[in-house]
Amino acid sequence: MIEYKQIDSWLMEQGLSAGAYDGGEMLEAFRLEMEAGLTGTSSSLAMLPTYLSPLAEGVEGTVAFVDAGGTNLRTGLAGVDARGQVKLDHVVKRAMPGRDEEVSAEDFYEAICTGLLPVAERFDRIGFCFSYPAEISPNRDGRLLRWTKEIQIPEMVGTYVGADLVAALEQRGAGRKSVTVLNDTTATLLAGCSVGRAFGAEQFVGFILGTGTNCACLYGGQIINMESGNFAAWPCSAVDDRFDSLQPNRGQYRFEKAVSGAYLGPLTLVAMQQAAQESLFSEKGAAKIEQWRELDTVSLSMRLAGEAESLCGLAEKDERVMLRIFEALVDRASFFSAVNIAAAMVFDRTASAAPICVNTDGSTFYRTPRLAAQTNAYLRSLLMPYDCAFEMKQVVDSPAVGAAMAAF
């Protein structure tokens, strides 16, 4: 059995360690891809306009929100005060329609209307956080491109969800409402406005690291959805290439496959199988690992945190090697996440000395041991040449809070 020093050396050689990457070079690669995406030239970053800006100071009122997430559908009212702080009320939560069986578009809008109709007289505007691939139009509506997360409402694909919600409410006697559609990453940035103004923030970044990953930044005062999970201008390792070759979306979302919760566990397994071929596990452990077909991020995180029993019957020394590999990949994910956030912060940075508010959301970011803390540490190191003051925040109910901000 090898020592940690040998494992760490192997991880570095394989490009599975954060130390194998140059932060300055990756930041520059992000900048070039962001620039290309904005100008419409070939880029792995779509840099999609949202037609939204951070909420101006002093705006207040009551609006409705809709949060259509992967698991739940939530509706309610949101009161925004002059300081930009948001209070949610009359919140109704139900299972996301279409998750367990195919349903109609009528069923989907009925579920939303059921939550909003009892309070329809208290709002004129709705912020609709729609966490599915949608093309946002200049009138701030969204056309559904496809469903993800196993949602089955096929007749909605290609339709404008904002206009159809307006029609559904009007048909049910709620009157004519206005709807602003945005995705969860944009909502995360906007939710940061509810806390950032308190410490003088003038620039905002929204970052999500959960099942997938994405980032939103400001450019010329407008919020841009980077679609950063698809960032491809980084030197993928041989293990990353092998892992990508096993995925149904081969060649796409290479960055997301290196950092997000859906992939960190399975990527660890591919790295382990490579390590087993190079005799980094015992013979008995290597034989077991070669037979494995799945390994999930949550189980590894719980084991690393000491919250679960030994995994998969490995001997203690073999399990320590497994956790060392996972730990290295988590650390690399922290570094990559910091590069992503830093790129969003400095891309359109003005000479202002005001601090930047970075609102972060996502179960993987907060529940994977040391990932959030390491991201913060790497971010501070990456930003030393830029003299950027920032605060990282976690706004509770970011999708709903951000949706409310967008409605104004």
Coordinates of C-alpha atoms in Angstrom, one line a residue:
M1 CA 0.0 0.0 0.0
I2 CA 1.4 3.4 -1.0
E3 CA 1.7 6.5 1.3
Y4 CA -0.3 9.7 0.8
K5 CA 2.8 11.4 -0.7
Q6 CA 2.7 9.0 -3.5
I7 CA -1.1 9.4 -4.0
D8 CA -0.7 13.2 -4.0
S9 CA 2.1 12.9 -6.5
W10 CA -0.1 10.7 -8.8
L11 CA -3.0 13.1 -8.5
M12 CA -0.8 16.0 -9.5
E13 CA 0.6 14.1 -12.5
Q14 CA -2.9 13.2 -13.6
G15 CA -4.2 16.8 -13.4
L16 CA -6.7 15.8 -10.7
S17 CA -5.2 18.2 -8.1
A18 CA -5.8 21.9 -7.9
G19 CA -2.1 22.4 -7.8
A20 CA -1.8 21.2 -11.4
Y21 CA -3.5 24.3 -12.7
D22 CA -2.5 27.9 -13.1
G23 CA -5.1 30.3 -11.8
G24 CA -3.9 33.3 -13.8
E25 CA -4.1 31.3 -17.0
M26 CA -7.5 29.9 -16.3
L27 CA -8.8 33.4 -15.4
E28 CA -7.5 34.7 -18.7
A29 CA -9.1 31.8 -20.6
F30 CA -12.4 32.6 -18.9
R31 CA -12.1 36.3 -19.9
L32 CA -11.4 35.4 -23.5
E33 CA -14.4 33.0 -23.7
M34 CA -16.6 35.6 -22.0
E35 CA -15.6 38.2 -24.4
A36 CA -16.1 35.9 -27.4
G37 CA -19.5 34.9 -26.1
L38 CA -20.7 38.5 -25.8
T39 CA -19.5 39.4 -29.3
G40 CA -21.2 36.3 -30.9
T41 CA -18.0 34.6 -32.0
S42 CA -17.2 31.0 -31.2
S43 CA -17.1 30.4 -27.5
S44 CA -18.0 27.7 -25.0
L45 CA -19.7 30.4 -22.9
A46 CA -23.1 31.5 -24.2
M47 CA -23.2 34.7 -22.2
L48 CA -26.9 35.0 -22.6
P49 CA -28.6 38.4 -22.0
T50 CA -31.4 38.4 -19.3
Y51 CA -32.7 41.9 -20.0
L52 CA -32.6 42.5 -16.2
S53 CA -30.5 44.7 -14.0
P54 CA -30.0 44.8 -10.2
L55 CA -33.0 46.4 -8.4
A56 CA -32.5 50.1 -7.9
E57 CA -32.3 51.4 -4.3
G58 CA -35.5 52.7 -2.8
V59 CA -37.9 50.5 -4.8
E60 CA -40.6 48.9 -2.7
G61 CA -43.9 47.1 -3.0
T62 CA -45.6 43.7 -3.0
V63 CA -45.3 41.3 -5.9
A64 CA -46.0 37.6 -6.5
F65 CA -43.4 35.0 -7.1
V66 CA -43.3 31.6 -8.8
D67 CA -40.4 29.2 -8.2
A68 CA -40.5 26.2 -10.6
G69 CA -37.6 24.1 -9.4
G70 CA -36.5 20.5 -10.0
T71 CA -38.5 19.0 -7.1
N72 CA -41.0 21.6 -5.9
L73 CA -43.2 24.3 -7.3
R74 CA -43.6 27.3 -4.9
T75 CA -45.8 30.3 -5.1
G76 CA -46.5 33.3 -2.8
L77 CA -46.2 37.0 -2.2
A78 CA -43.0 38.9 -1.6
G79 CA -42.9 42.3 0.1
V80 CA -39.8 44.4 -0.8
D81 CA -38.9 47.3 1.4
A82 CA -36.9 50.4 0.5
R83 CA -33.7 48.8 1.7
G84 CA -34.2 45.9 -0.7
Q85 CA -35.0 43.4 1.9
V86 CA -37.6 40.8 1.0
K87 CA -40.2 39.1 3.2
L88 CA -42.1 36.1 1.8
D89 CA -45.8 35.5 2.7
H90 CA -48.6 33.1 1.7
V91 CA -46.1 30.6 0.4
V92 CA -47.6 27.4 -1.1
K93 CA -45.3 24.5 -1.9
R94 CA -46.3 21.4 -3.9
A95 CA -44.6 18.8 -5.9
M96 CA -43.4 20.0 -9.3
P97 CA -46.1 18.9 -11.9
G98 CA -44.8 16.3 -14.3
R99 CA -42.1 14.9 -12.1
D100 CA -43.8 11.5 -11.5
E101 CA -46.0 11.2 -14.6
E102 CA -46.8 13.1 -17.8
V103 CA -49.2 15.9 -17.3
S104 CA -50.7 18.7 -19.5
A105 CA -49.8 22.3 -19.7
E106 CA -53.2 23.0 -18.2
D107 CA -52.2 21.0 -15.1
F108 CA -49.0 23.0 -14.7
Y109 CA -50.6 26.4 -14.9
E110 CA -53.5 25.2 -12.7
A111 CA -51.1 24.4 -10.0
I112 CA -49.6 27.9 -10.1
C113 CA -53.0 29.6 -10.3
T114 CA -54.2 27.6 -7.3
G115 CA -51.5 29.2 -5.2
L116 CA -51.9 32.7 -6.6
L117 CA -55.6 33.2 -7.0
P118 CA -56.4 33.6 -3.3
V119 CA -54.1 36.6 -3.1
A120 CA -54.5 37.9 -6.7
E121 CA -55.9 41.3 -5.5
R122 CA -52.6 42.1 -3.7
F123 CA -50.3 42.0 -6.7
D124 CA -50.0 43.2 -10.3
R125 CA -46.5 41.8 -11.1
I126 CA -45.0 38.3 -10.9
G127 CA -41.4 37.2 -10.9
F128 CA -41.2 33.7 -12.3
C129 CA -38.0 31.7 -11.5
F130 CA -38.0 29.0 -14.1
S131 CA -35.1 26.5 -13.6
Y132 CA -35.2 24.9 -17.0
P133 CA -33.5 25.7 -20.3
A134 CA -35.4 28.7 -21.7
E135 CA -34.6 31.4 -24.3
I136 CA -35.3 34.8 -22.6
S137 CA -36.7 37.4 -24.9
P138 CA -36.4 41.2 -24.6
N139 CA -39.9 41.5 -23.2
R140 CA -38.6 39.3 -20.3
D141 CA -40.6 36.2 -21.2
G142 CA -39.0 32.8 -21.6
R143 CA -39.6 30.2 -24.3
L144 CA -39.1 26.6 -23.0
L145 CA -36.4 24.9 -25.0
R146 CA -36.6 21.5 -23.4
W147 CA -37.4 19.9 -20.0
T148 CA -34.7 18.5 -17.8
K149 CA -34.8 16.8 -14.4
E150 CA -37.2 14.2 -15.7
I151 CA -40.2 16.6 -16.0
Q152 CA -42.8 15.3 -18.4
I153 CA -45.0 18.1 -19.9
P154 CA -44.1 17.8 -23.6
E155 CA -46.7 20.2 -24.9
M156 CA -45.1 23.1 -23.2
V157 CA -41.8 22.8 -25.1
G158 CA -41.5 25.8 -27.5
T159 CA -44.1 27.9 -25.7
Y160 CA -43.6 31.1 -23.8
V161 CA -44.2 30.3 -20.1
G162 CA -44.8 33.9 -19.0
A163 CA -47.5 34.7 -21.6
D164 CA -49.2 31.4 -20.9
L165 CA -49.3 32.1 -17.1
V166 CA -50.7 35.6 -17.8
A167 CA -53.5 34.0 -19.9
A168 CA -54.2 31.3 -17.3
L169 CA -54.6 33.8 -14.5
E170 CA -56.8 36.1 -16.7
Q171 CA -59.0 33.2 -17.7
R172 CA -59.6 32.5 -14.0
G173 CA -60.6 36.0 -13.2
A174 CA -57.4 37.3 -11.7
G175 CA -57.1 40.2 -14.1
R176 CA -54.2 41.2 -16.4
K177 CA -50.9 40.6 -14.6
S178 CA -47.3 41.2 -15.9
V179 CA -44.7 38.4 -15.6
T180 CA -40.9 38.5 -15.7
V181 CA -39.2 35.1 -16.4
L182 CA -35.7 34.4 -15.2
N183 CA -33.6 31.3 -14.4
D184 CA -32.3 30.3 -11.0
T185 CA -28.8 31.7 -11.5
T186 CA -30.1 35.1 -12.4
A187 CA -32.4 34.9 -9.4
T188 CA -29.4 34.1 -7.2
L189 CA -27.6 37.2 -8.4
L190 CA -30.7 39.4 -7.8
A191 CA -31.2 37.8 -4.4
G192 CA -27.8 39.1 -3.4
C193 CA -29.2 42.7 -3.8
S194 CA -31.4 42.0 -0.8
V195 CA -28.2 41.8 1.5
G196 CA -25.5 43.5 -0.6
R197 CA -26.8 47.0 -0.3
A198 CA -26.4 46.8 3.4
F199 CA -22.6 46.7 3.1
G200 CA -22.4 49.1 0.1
A201 CA -22.1 46.5 -2.7
E202 CA -22.5 48.0 -6.2
Q203 CA -21.6 44.9 -8.2
F204 CA -23.2 41.4 -7.8
V205 CA -22.4 37.8 -8.8
G206 CA -24.7 34.8 -8.6
F207 CA -23.1 31.4 -8.4
I208 CA -24.8 28.0 -8.1
L209 CA -23.1 24.7 -7.4
G210 CA -25.6 21.9 -6.9
T211 CA -26.5 19.0 -9.2
G212 CA -25.1 21.3 -12.0
T213 CA -23.3 24.6 -11.9
N214 CA -23.7 28.1 -13.4
C215 CA -22.8 31.7 -12.8
A216 CA -24.4 35.1 -13.6
C217 CA -22.5 38.4 -13.8
L218 CA -23.0 42.0 -14.7
Y219 CA -21.9 43.5 -18.0
G220 CA -22.8 47.1 -18.8
G221 CA -25.3 47.1 -15.9
Q222 CA -27.2 44.1 -17.4
I223 CA -27.2 40.6 -15.8
I224 CA -25.6 38.0 -18.1
N225 CA -26.3 34.3 -17.7
M226 CA -22.8 32.9 -18.4
E227 CA -23.8 29.2 -18.8
S228 CA -20.4 28.6 -17.2
G229 CA -20.9 24.8 -16.8
N230 CA -20.0 24.5 -20.5
F231 CA -16.7 26.3 -20.1
A232 CA -14.2 24.3 -22.2
A233 CA -11.0 26.3 -22.4
W234 CA -9.2 24.5 -19.7
P235 CA -6.7 21.6 -19.9
C236 CA -8.8 18.5 -19.2
S237 CA -6.9 15.5 -17.8
A238 CA -6.9 12.1 -19.3
V239 CA -9.2 11.0 -16.5
D240 CA -11.6 13.8 -17.3
D241 CA -11.5 12.7 -21.0
R242 CA -12.2 9.1 -20.0
F243 CA -15.1 10.2 -17.8
D244 CA -16.6 12.4 -20.5
S245 CA -16.5 9.6 -23.0
L246 CA -18.8 7.6 -20.7
Q247 CA -21.5 10.3 -20.6
P248 CA -24.5 10.7 -22.9
N249 CA -23.7 14.4 -23.5
R250 CA -20.1 13.7 -24.5
G251 CA -18.1 16.8 -25.2
Q252 CA -20.6 19.1 -23.5
Y253 CA -20.4 20.8 -20.1
R254 CA -16.9 19.7 -19.4
F255 CA -16.4 22.2 -16.6
E256 CA -19.6 21.1 -14.9
K257 CA -18.5 17.5 -15.1
A258 CA -15.4 18.5 -13.0
V259 CA -17.2 20.4 -10.3
S260 CA -20.9 19.6 -9.8
G261 CA -22.7 17.2 -7.5
A262 CA -24.1 15.0 -10.3
Y263 CA -20.5 14.2 -11.4
L264 CA -18.0 14.4 -8.6
G265 CA -18.8 11.0 -7.3
P266 CA -18.8 9.2 -10.6
L267 CA -15.7 11.1 -11.6
T268 CA -14.0 9.8 -8.4
L269 CA -14.9 6.2 -9.5
V270 CA -13.2 6.7 -12.9
A271 CA -10.2 8.1 -11.2
M272 CA -10.1 5.2 -8.8
Q273 CA -10.3 2.7 -11.6
Q274 CA -7.4 4.4 -13.2
A275 CA -5.5 4.4 -9.9
A276 CA -6.3 0.7 -9.5
Q277 CA -4.7 -0.1 -12.8
E278 CA -1.6 1.6 -11.6
S279 CA -1.4 -0.4 -8.4
L280 CA -2.4 2.4 -6.0
F281 CA -4.9 0.1 -4.3
S282 CA -4.3 -3.4 -2.9
E283 CA -4.9 -6.3 -5.3
K284 CA -8.2 -7.2 -3.5
G285 CA -9.3 -3.6 -3.4
A286 CA -8.5 -3.1 -7.1
A287 CA -10.5 -6.2 -8.1
K288 CA -13.6 -4.8 -6.2
I289 CA -13.2 -1.3 -7.7
E290 CA -13.0 -2.6 -11.2
Q291 CA -16.5 -4.2 -10.7
W292 CA -18.1 -1.0 -9.4
R293 CA -20.6 0.7 -11.7
E294 CA -21.6 3.7 -9.6
L295 CA -20.4 5.9 -6.8
D296 CA -22.3 9.0 -5.7
T297 CA -21.2 12.4 -4.4
V298 CA -23.5 12.4 -1.3
S299 CA -22.3 9.1 0.0
L300 CA -18.6 10.1 -0.4
S301 CA -19.3 13.5 1.2
M302 CA -21.0 11.8 4.2
R303 CA -18.1 9.4 4.6
L304 CA -15.5 12.1 4.3
A305 CA -17.3 14.0 7.0
G306 CA -17.4 10.9 9.2
E307 CA -21.2 10.8 9.0
A308 CA -21.5 7.4 7.4
E309 CA -20.1 3.9 7.8
S310 CA -17.4 2.4 5.5
L311 CA -18.4 2.4 1.8
C312 CA -18.6 -0.7 -0.4
G313 CA -16.6 -3.0 1.9
L314 CA -13.1 -1.7 1.1
A315 CA -10.3 -2.4 3.5
E316 CA -9.4 0.6 5.7
K317 CA -6.2 1.5 3.7
D318 CA -8.0 1.3 0.4
E319 CA -10.8 3.4 1.7
R320 CA -8.3 6.1 2.7
V321 CA -6.9 6.1 -0.8
M322 CA -10.5 6.5 -2.2
L323 CA -11.2 9.4 0.2
R324 CA -7.9 11.0 -0.7
I325 CA -8.8 11.0 -4.4
F326 CA -12.3 12.3 -3.7
E327 CA -10.8 15.0 -1.4
A328 CA -8.4 16.1 -4.2
L329 CA -11.3 16.3 -6.7
V330 CA -13.3 18.4 -4.2
D331 CA -10.4 20.7 -3.7
R332 CA -10.0 21.0 -7.5
A333 CA -13.7 21.8 -7.8
S334 CA -13.2 24.5 -5.2
F335 CA -10.4 26.0 -7.2
F336 CA -12.3 25.8 -10.4
S337 CA -15.4 27.4 -8.8
A338 CA -13.2 30.2 -7.4
V339 CA -11.8 30.8 -10.9
N340 CA -15.4 31.0 -12.3
I341 CA -16.5 33.5 -9.6
A342 CA -13.3 35.6 -9.9
A343 CA -13.8 35.8 -13.7
A344 CA -17.4 37.0 -13.2
M345 CA -16.1 39.6 -10.7
V346 CA -13.3 41.2 -12.6
F347 CA -14.6 41.0 -16.2
D348 CA -16.5 44.3 -16.1
R349 CA -14.9 45.7 -12.9
T350 CA -15.0 49.4 -12.7
A351 CA -12.6 51.6 -10.7
S352 CA -15.1 51.6 -7.8
A353 CA -13.7 50.5 -4.4
A354 CA -17.2 49.3 -3.4
P355 CA -17.3 45.7 -2.3
I356 CA -18.8 43.0 -4.5
C357 CA -21.6 40.8 -3.2
V358 CA -21.3 37.1 -4.3
N359 CA -24.4 35.2 -3.5
T360 CA -23.8 31.4 -3.6
D361 CA -26.4 28.7 -3.7
G362 CA -26.6 24.9 -4.2
S363 CA -26.5 21.8 -2.0
T364 CA -23.1 20.6 -3.3
F365 CA -21.5 23.9 -2.4
Y366 CA -22.6 23.9 1.2
R367 CA -22.9 20.1 2.0
T368 CA -19.6 18.8 0.5
P369 CA -16.9 19.0 3.2
R370 CA -14.6 22.0 2.9
L371 CA -15.8 23.0 -0.6
A372 CA -17.3 26.3 0.4
A373 CA -14.4 27.3 2.7
Q374 CA -11.8 26.3 0.1
T375 CA -13.6 28.2 -2.6
N376 CA -13.5 31.3 -0.5
A377 CA -9.8 30.8 0.2
Y378 CA -8.9 30.3 -3.4
L379 CA -11.0 33.2 -4.4
R380 CA -9.1 35.5 -2.1
S381 CA -5.8 34.3 -3.5
L382 CA -6.9 34.7 -7.1
L383 CA -8.1 38.3 -6.5
M384 CA -5.0 39.6 -4.8
P385 CA -3.7 41.3 -8.0
Y386 CA -7.1 43.0 -8.6
D387 CA -7.7 44.7 -5.2
C388 CA -11.3 43.5 -5.1
A389 CA -13.2 43.6 -1.8
F390 CA -16.0 41.1 -1.6
E391 CA -18.4 39.3 0.7
M392 CA -19.8 35.8 0.0
K393 CA -23.4 35.4 1.1
Q394 CA -26.0 32.7 1.3
V395 CA -29.5 34.2 0.9
V396 CA -32.2 31.8 2.1
D397 CA -34.8 31.2 -0.6
S398 CA -32.7 32.8 -3.3
P399 CA -35.0 31.7 -6.2
A400 CA -38.0 33.2 -4.6
V401 CA -36.2 36.4 -3.4
G402 CA -34.5 36.9 -6.8
A403 CA -37.8 36.3 -8.6
A404 CA -39.4 39.0 -6.5
M405 CA -36.6 41.4 -7.3
A406 CA -37.0 40.8 -11.0
A407 CA -40.7 41.6 -11.0
F408 CA -40.1 45.4 -10.5

